mmCIF file of C-alpha atoms in Angstrom:
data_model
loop_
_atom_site.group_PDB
_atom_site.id
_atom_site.type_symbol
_atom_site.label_atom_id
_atom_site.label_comp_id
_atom_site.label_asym_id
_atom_site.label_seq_id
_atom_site.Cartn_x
_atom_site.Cartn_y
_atom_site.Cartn_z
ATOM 1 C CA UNK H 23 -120.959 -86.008 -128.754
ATOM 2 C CA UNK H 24 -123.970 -88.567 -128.999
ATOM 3 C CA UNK H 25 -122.357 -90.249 -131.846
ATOM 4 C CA UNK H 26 -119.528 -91.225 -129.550
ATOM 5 C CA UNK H 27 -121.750 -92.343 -126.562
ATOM 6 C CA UNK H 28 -124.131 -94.111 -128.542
ATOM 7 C CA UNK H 29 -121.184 -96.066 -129.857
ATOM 8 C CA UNK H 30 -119.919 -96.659 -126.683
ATOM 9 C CA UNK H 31 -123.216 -97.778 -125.231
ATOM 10 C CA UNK H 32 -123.725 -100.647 -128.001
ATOM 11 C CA UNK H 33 -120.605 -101.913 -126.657
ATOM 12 C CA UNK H 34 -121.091 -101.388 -123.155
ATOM 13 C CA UNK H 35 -124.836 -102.733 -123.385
ATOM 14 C CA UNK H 36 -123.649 -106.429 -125.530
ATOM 15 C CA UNK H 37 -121.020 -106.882 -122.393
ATOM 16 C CA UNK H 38 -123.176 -105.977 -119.396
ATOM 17 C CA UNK H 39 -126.451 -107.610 -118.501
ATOM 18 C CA UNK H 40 -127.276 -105.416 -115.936
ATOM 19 C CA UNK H 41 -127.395 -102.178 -117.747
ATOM 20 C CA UNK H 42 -130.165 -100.637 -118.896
ATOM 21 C CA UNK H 43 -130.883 -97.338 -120.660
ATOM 22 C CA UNK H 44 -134.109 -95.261 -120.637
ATOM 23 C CA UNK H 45 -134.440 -92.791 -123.476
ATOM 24 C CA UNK H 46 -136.333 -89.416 -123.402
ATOM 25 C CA UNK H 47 -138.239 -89.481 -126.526
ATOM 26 C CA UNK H 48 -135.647 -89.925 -128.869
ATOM 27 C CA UNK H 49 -135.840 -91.010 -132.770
ATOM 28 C CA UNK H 50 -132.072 -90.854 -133.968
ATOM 29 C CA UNK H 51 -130.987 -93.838 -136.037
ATOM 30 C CA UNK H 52 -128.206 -94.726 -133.203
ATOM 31 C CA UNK H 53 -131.185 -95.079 -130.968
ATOM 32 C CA UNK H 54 -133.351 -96.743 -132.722
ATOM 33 C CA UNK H 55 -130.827 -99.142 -133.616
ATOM 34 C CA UNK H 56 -130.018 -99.765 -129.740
ATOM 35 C CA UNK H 57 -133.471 -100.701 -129.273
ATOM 36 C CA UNK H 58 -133.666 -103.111 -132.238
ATOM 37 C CA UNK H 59 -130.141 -104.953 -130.800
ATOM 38 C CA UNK H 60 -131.293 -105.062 -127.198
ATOM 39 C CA UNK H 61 -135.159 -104.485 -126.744
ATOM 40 C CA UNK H 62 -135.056 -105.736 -123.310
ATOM 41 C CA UNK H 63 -132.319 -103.045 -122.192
ATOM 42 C CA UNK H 64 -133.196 -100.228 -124.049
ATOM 43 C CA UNK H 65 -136.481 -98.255 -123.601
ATOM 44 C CA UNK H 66 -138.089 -95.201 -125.624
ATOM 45 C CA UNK H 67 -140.449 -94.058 -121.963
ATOM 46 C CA UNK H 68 -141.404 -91.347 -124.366
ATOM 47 C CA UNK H 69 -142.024 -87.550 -123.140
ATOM 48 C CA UNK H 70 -142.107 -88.880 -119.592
ATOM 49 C CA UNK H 71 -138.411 -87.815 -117.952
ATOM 50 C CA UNK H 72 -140.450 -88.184 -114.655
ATOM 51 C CA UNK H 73 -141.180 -91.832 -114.985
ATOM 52 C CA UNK H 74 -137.599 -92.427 -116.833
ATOM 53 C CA UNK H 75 -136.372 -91.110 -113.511
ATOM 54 C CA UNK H 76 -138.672 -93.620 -110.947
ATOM 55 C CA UNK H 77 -138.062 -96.367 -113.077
ATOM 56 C CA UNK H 78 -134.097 -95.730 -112.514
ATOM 57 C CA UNK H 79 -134.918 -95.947 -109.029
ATOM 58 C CA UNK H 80 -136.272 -99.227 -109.026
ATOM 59 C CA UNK H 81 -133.541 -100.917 -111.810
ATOM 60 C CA UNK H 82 -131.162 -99.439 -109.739
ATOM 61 C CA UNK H 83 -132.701 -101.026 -106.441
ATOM 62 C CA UNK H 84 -131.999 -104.204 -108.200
ATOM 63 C CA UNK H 85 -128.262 -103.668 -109.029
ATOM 64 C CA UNK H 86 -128.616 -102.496 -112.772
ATOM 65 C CA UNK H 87 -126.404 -99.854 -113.943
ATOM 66 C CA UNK H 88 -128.977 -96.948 -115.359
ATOM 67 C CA UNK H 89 -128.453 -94.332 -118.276
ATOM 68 C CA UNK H 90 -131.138 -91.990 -119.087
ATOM 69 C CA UNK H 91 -130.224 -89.816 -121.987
ATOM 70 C CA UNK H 92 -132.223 -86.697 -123.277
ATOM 71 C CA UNK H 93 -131.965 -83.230 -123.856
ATOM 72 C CA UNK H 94 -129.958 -82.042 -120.606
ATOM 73 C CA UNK H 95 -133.093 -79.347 -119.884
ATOM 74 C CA UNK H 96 -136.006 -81.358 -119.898
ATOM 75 C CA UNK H 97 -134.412 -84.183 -118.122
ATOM 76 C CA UNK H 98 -133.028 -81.962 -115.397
ATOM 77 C CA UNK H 99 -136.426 -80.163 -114.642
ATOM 78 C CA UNK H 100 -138.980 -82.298 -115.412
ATOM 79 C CA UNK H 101 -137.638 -85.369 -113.799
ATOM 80 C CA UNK H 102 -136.326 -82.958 -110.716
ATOM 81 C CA UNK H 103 -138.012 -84.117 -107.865
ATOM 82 C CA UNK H 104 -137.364 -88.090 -108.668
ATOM 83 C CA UNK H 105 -133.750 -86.982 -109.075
ATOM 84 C CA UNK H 106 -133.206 -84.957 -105.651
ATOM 85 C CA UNK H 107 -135.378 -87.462 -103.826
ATOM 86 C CA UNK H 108 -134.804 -90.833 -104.830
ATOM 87 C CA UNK H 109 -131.069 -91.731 -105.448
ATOM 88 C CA UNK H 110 -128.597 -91.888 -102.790
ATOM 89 C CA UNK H 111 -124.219 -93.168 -102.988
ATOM 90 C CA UNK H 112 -125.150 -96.961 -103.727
ATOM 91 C CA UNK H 113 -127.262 -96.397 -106.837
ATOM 92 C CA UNK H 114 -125.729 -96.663 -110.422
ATOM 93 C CA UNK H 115 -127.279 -93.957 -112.078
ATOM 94 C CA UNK H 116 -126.196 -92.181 -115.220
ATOM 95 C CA UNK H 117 -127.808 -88.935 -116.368
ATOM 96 C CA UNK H 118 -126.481 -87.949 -120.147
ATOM 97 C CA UNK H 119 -127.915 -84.490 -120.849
ATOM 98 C CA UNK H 120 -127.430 -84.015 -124.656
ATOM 99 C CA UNK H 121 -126.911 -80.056 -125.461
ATOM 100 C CA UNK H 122 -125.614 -78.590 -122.281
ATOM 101 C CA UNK H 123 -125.338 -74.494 -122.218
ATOM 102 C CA UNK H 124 -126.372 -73.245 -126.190
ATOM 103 C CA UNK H 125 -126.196 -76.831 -127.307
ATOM 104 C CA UNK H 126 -129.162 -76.556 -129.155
ATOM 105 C CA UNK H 127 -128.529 -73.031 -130.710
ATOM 106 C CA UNK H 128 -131.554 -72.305 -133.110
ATOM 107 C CA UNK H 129 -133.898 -74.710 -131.155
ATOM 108 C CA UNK H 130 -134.301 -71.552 -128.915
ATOM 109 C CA UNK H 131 -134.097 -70.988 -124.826
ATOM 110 C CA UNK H 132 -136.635 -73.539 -124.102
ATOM 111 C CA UNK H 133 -133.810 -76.283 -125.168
ATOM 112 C CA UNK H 134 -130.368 -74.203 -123.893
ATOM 113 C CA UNK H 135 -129.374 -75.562 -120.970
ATOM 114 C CA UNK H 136 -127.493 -72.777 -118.745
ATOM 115 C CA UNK H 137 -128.748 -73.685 -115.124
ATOM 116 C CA UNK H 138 -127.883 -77.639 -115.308
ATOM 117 C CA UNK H 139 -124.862 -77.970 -113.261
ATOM 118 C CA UNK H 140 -126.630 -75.016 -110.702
ATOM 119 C CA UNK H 141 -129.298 -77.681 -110.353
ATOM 120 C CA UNK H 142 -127.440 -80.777 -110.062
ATOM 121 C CA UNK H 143 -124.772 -78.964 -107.275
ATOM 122 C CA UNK H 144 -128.091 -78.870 -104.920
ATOM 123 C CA UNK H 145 -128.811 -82.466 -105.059
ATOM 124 C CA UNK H 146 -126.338 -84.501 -102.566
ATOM 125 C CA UNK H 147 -124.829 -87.288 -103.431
ATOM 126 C CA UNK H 148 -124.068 -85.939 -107.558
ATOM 127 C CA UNK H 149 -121.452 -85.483 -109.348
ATOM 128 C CA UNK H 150 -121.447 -83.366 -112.406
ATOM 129 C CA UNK H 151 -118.957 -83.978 -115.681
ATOM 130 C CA UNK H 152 -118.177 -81.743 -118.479
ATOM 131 C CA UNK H 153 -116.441 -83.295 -121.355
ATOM 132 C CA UNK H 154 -114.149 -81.076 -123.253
ATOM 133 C CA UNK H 155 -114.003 -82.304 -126.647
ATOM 134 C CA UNK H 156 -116.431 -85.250 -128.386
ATOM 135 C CA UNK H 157 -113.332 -87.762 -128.531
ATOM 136 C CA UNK H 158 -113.036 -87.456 -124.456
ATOM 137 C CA UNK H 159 -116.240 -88.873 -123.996
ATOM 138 C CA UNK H 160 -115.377 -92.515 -124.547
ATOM 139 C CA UNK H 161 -112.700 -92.472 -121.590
ATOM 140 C CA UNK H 162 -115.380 -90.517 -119.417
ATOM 141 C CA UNK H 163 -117.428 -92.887 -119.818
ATOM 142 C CA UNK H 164 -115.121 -95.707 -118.939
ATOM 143 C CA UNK H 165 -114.040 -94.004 -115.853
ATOM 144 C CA UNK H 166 -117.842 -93.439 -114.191
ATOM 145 C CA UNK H 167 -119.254 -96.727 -115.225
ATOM 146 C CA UNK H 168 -117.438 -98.288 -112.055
ATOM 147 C CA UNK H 169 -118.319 -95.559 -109.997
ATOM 148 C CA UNK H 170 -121.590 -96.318 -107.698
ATOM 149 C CA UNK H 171 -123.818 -93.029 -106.887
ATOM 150 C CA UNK H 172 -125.713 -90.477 -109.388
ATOM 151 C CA UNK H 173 -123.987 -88.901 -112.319
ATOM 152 C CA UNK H 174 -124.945 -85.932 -114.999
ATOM 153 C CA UNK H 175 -122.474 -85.836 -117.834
ATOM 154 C CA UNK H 176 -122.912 -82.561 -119.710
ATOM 155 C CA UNK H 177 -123.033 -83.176 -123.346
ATOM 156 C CA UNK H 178 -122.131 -79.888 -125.914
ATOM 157 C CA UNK H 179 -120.607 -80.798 -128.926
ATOM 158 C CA UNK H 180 -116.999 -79.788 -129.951
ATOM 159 C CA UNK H 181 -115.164 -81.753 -132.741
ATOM 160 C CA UNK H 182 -111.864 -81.050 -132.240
ATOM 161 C CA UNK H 183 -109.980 -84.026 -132.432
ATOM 162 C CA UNK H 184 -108.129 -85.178 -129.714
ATOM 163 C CA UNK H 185 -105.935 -88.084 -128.334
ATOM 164 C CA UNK H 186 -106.405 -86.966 -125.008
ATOM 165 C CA UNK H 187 -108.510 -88.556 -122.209
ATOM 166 C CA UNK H 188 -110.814 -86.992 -120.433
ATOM 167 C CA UNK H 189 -109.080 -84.844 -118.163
ATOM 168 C CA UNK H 190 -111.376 -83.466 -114.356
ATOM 169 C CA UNK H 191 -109.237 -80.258 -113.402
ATOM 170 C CA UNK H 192 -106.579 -79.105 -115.960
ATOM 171 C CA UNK H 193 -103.912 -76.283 -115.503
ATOM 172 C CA UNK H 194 -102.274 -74.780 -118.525
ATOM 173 C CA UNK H 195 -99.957 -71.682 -117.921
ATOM 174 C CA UNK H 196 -97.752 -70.712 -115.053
ATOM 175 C CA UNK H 197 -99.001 -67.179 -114.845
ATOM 176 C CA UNK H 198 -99.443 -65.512 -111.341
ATOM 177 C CA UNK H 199 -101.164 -62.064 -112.084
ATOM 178 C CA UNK H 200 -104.363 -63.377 -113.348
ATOM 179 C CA UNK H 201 -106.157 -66.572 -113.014
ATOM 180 C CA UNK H 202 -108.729 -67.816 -115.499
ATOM 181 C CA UNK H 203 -111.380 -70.191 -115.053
ATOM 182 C CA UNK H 204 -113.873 -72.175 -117.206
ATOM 183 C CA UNK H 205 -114.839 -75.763 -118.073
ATOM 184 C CA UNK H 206 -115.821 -77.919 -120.690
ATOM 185 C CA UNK H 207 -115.472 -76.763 -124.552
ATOM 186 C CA UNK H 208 -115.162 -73.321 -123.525
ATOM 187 C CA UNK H 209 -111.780 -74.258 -122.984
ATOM 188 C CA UNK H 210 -111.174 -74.118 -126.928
ATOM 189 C CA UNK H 211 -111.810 -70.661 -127.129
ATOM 190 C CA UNK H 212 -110.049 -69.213 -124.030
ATOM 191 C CA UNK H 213 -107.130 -71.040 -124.495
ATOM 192 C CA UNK H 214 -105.984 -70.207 -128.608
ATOM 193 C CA UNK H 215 -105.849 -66.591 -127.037
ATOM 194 C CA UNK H 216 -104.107 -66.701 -123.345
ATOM 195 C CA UNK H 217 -101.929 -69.653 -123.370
ATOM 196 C CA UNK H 218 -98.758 -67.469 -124.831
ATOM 197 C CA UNK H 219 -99.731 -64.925 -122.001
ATOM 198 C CA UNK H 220 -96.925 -65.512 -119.173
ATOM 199 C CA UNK H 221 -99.337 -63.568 -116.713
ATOM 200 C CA UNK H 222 -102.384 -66.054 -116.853
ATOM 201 C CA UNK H 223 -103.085 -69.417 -115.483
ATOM 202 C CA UNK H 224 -106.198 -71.048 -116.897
ATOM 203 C CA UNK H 225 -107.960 -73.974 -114.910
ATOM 204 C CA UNK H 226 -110.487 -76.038 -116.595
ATOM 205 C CA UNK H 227 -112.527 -77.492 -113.928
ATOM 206 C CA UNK H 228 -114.565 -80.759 -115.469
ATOM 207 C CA UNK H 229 -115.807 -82.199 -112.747
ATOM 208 C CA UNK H 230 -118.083 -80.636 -109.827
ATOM 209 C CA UNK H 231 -118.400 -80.412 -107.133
ATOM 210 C CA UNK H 232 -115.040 -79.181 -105.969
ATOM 211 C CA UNK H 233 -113.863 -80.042 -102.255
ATOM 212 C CA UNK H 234 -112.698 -77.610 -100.199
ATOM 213 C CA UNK H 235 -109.270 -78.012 -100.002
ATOM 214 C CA UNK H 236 -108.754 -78.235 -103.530
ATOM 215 C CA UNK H 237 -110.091 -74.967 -103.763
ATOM 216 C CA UNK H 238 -108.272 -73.335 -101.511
ATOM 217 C CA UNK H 239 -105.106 -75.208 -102.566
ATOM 218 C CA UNK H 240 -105.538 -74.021 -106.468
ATOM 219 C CA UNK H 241 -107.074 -70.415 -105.686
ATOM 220 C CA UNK H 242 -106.415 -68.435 -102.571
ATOM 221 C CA UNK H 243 -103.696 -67.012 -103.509
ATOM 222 C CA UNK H 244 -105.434 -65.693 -106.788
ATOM 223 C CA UNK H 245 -106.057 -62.041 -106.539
ATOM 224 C CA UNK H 246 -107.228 -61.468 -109.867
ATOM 225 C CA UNK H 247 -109.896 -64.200 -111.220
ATOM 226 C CA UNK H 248 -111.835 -64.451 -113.974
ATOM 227 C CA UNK H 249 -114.647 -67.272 -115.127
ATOM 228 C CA UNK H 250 -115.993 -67.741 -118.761
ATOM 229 C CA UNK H 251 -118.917 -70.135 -118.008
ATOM 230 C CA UNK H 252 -121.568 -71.803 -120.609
ATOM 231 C CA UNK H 253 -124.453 -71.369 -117.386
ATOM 232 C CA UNK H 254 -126.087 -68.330 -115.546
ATOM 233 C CA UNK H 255 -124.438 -66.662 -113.050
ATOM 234 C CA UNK H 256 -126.601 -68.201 -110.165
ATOM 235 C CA UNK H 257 -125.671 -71.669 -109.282
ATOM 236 C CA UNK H 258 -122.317 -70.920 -111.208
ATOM 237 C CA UNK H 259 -118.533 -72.129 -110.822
ATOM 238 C CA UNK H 260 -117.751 -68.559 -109.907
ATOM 239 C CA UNK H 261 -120.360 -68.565 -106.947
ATOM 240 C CA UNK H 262 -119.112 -72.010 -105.639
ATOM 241 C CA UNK H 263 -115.230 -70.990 -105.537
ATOM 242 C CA UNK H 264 -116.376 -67.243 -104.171
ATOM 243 C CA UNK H 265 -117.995 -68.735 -101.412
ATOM 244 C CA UNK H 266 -115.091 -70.437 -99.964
ATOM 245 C CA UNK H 267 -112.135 -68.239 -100.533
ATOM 246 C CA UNK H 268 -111.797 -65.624 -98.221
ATOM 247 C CA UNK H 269 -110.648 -61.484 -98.049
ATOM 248 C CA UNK H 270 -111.308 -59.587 -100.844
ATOM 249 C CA UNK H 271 -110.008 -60.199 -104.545
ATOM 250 C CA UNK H 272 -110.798 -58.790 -108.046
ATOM 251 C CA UNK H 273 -112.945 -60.748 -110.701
ATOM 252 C CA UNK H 274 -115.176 -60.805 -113.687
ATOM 253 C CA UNK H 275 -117.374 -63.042 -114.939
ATOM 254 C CA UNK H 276 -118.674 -63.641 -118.410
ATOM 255 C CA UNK H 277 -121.772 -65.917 -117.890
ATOM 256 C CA UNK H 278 -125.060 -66.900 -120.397
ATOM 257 C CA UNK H 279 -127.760 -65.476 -120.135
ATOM 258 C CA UNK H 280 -131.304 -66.747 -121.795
ATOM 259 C CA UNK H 281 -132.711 -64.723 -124.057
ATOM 260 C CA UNK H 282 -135.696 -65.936 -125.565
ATOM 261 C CA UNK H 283 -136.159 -62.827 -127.992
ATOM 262 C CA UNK H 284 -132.702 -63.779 -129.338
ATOM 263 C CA UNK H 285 -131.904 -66.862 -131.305
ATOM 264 C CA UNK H 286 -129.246 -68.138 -133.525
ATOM 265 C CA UNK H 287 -126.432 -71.304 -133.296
ATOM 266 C CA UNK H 288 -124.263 -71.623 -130.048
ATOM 267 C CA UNK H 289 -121.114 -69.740 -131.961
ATOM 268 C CA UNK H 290 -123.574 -66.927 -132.555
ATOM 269 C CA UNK H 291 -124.988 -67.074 -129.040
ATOM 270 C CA UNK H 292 -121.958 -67.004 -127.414
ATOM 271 C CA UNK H 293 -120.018 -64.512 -129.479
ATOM 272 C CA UNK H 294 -123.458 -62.023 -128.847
ATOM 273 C CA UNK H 295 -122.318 -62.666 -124.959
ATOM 274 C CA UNK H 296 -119.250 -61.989 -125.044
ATOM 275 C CA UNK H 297 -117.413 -65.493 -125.578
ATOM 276 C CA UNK H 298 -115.448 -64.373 -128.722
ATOM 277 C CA UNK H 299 -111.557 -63.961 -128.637
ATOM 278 C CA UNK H 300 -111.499 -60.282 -128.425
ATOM 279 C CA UNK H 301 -114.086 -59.824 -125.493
ATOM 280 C CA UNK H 302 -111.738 -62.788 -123.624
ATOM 281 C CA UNK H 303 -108.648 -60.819 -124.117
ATOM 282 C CA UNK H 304 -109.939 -57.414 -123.017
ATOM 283 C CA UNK H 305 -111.372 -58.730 -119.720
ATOM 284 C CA UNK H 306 -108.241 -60.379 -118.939
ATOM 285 C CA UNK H 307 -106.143 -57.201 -120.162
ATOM 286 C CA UNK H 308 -108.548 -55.193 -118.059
ATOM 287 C CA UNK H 309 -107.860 -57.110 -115.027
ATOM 288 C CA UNK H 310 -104.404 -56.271 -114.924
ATOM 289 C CA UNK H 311 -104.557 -53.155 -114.775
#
């Protein structure tokens, strides 16, 4: 996806003054090319997502709009106390966390991301965004620009083309037996094998938090639920909804886990977790029963 935001940032930078972004120790061409175009609104602050994170603060103090893009784990944890602390509904700050769950495959656990959107729920005022395909990220981006407060936008790539915008809470299927639940590209592979299913529903949920009512509006009368999430299990989608429905109710929940003795490309990952079309059919078909 960085292709499309880096394009979208040359634009956005040569019509808006008062935008800045901070980079994380980055070296691809786009970025270097940023920096060349607009030295005085792009800066490298190096392996130093702390400082990238109090010098936000004080741009944004001043009424600059903010990006600080990096690899979504170190910029998360290493900048997390400026990031809880610091930023409250008036500030215009952007967080773009480049290879969000397995994102970075090969480059091992140290680089997946699986606890980002756990983190970020903690912190009030955020919101969290999870693009589903690479195309959707240019009408994301359009849509929070305008928006004051803190924002992470979840970055994992997924080709697919598309003509659709981004989309925050999606609903494919009328089926009432079992609903299914999941976000971002994981929405590729769970829907190729239930959408033909007349028993499922399948929500994509794209934007967290969720308020209240829309929970209980979309899920309490699901008795049968299951989640396919790119994140551990604490801090999850599945613990959020859980914790406001009430009365019992049957569910399963494929979630990541980091392995750091196992290693291989976020396909491979995720099929070795159970994220491949058979495993998604059998839980479902196992929840029916």
């Amino acid at each position: 996806m960085k292709k499309y935001f880096f394009s979208w940032m040359r634009e956005h930078l040569r019509h808006n003054p008062h935008c800045v972004l901070l980079l994380c120790d980055l070296g691809y061409p786009e970025a270097l090319d940023l920096i060349a175009l607009h030295p005085d609104h792009v800066i490298n602050v190096g392996v130093a997502e702390q400082n990238a994170a109090l010098l936000a603060k004080g741009l944004c103090s001043q009424g600059f709009e903010v990006f600080i893009y990096g690899i979504s784990s170190f910029t998360l944890w290493r900048a997390a106390e400026g990031l809880r602390m610091y930023f409250d509904p008036t500030d215009r700050l952007r967080v773009i966390g480049n290879g969000g769950g397995f994102g970075y495959g090969i480059m091992g656990s140290s680089h997946h991301s699986l606890d980002d959107l756990g983190l970020v729920s903690l912190w009030r005022h955020w919101t969290s965004w999870i693009p589903r395909r690479d195309q959707e990220l240019t009408s994301l981006l359009k849509k929070v620009s305008p928006l004051k407060g803190p924002h992470y936008i979840r970055l994992t790539n997924n080709d697919l083309p598309t003509t659709d915008e981004f989309c925050a809470l999606s609903n494919t299927g009328g089926g009432e037996r079992v609903t299914v639940v999941t976000y971002g590209p994981l929405l590729d592979l769970v829907l190729p094998v239930l959408k033909d299913d007349s028993d499922v529903q399948i929500f994509g949920i794209n934007t967290w938090p969720l308020d209240v009512k829309t929970i209980q509006s979309h899920f309490e009368k699901s008795q049968r639920i299951v989640f396919f999430e790119e994140h551990q299990i604490e801090g999850s989608l599945s613990q959020k909804i859980a914790s406001v429905l009430e009365g019992p109710r049957a569910g399963i929940h494929i979630h990541a886990i980091s392995q750091s003795s196992t290693n291989g490309s976020r396909n491979y990952l995720l099929a070795s977790q159970g994220f491949e079309s058979q495993n998604i059919r059998r839980n479902v078909n196992s929840i029916k029963a």
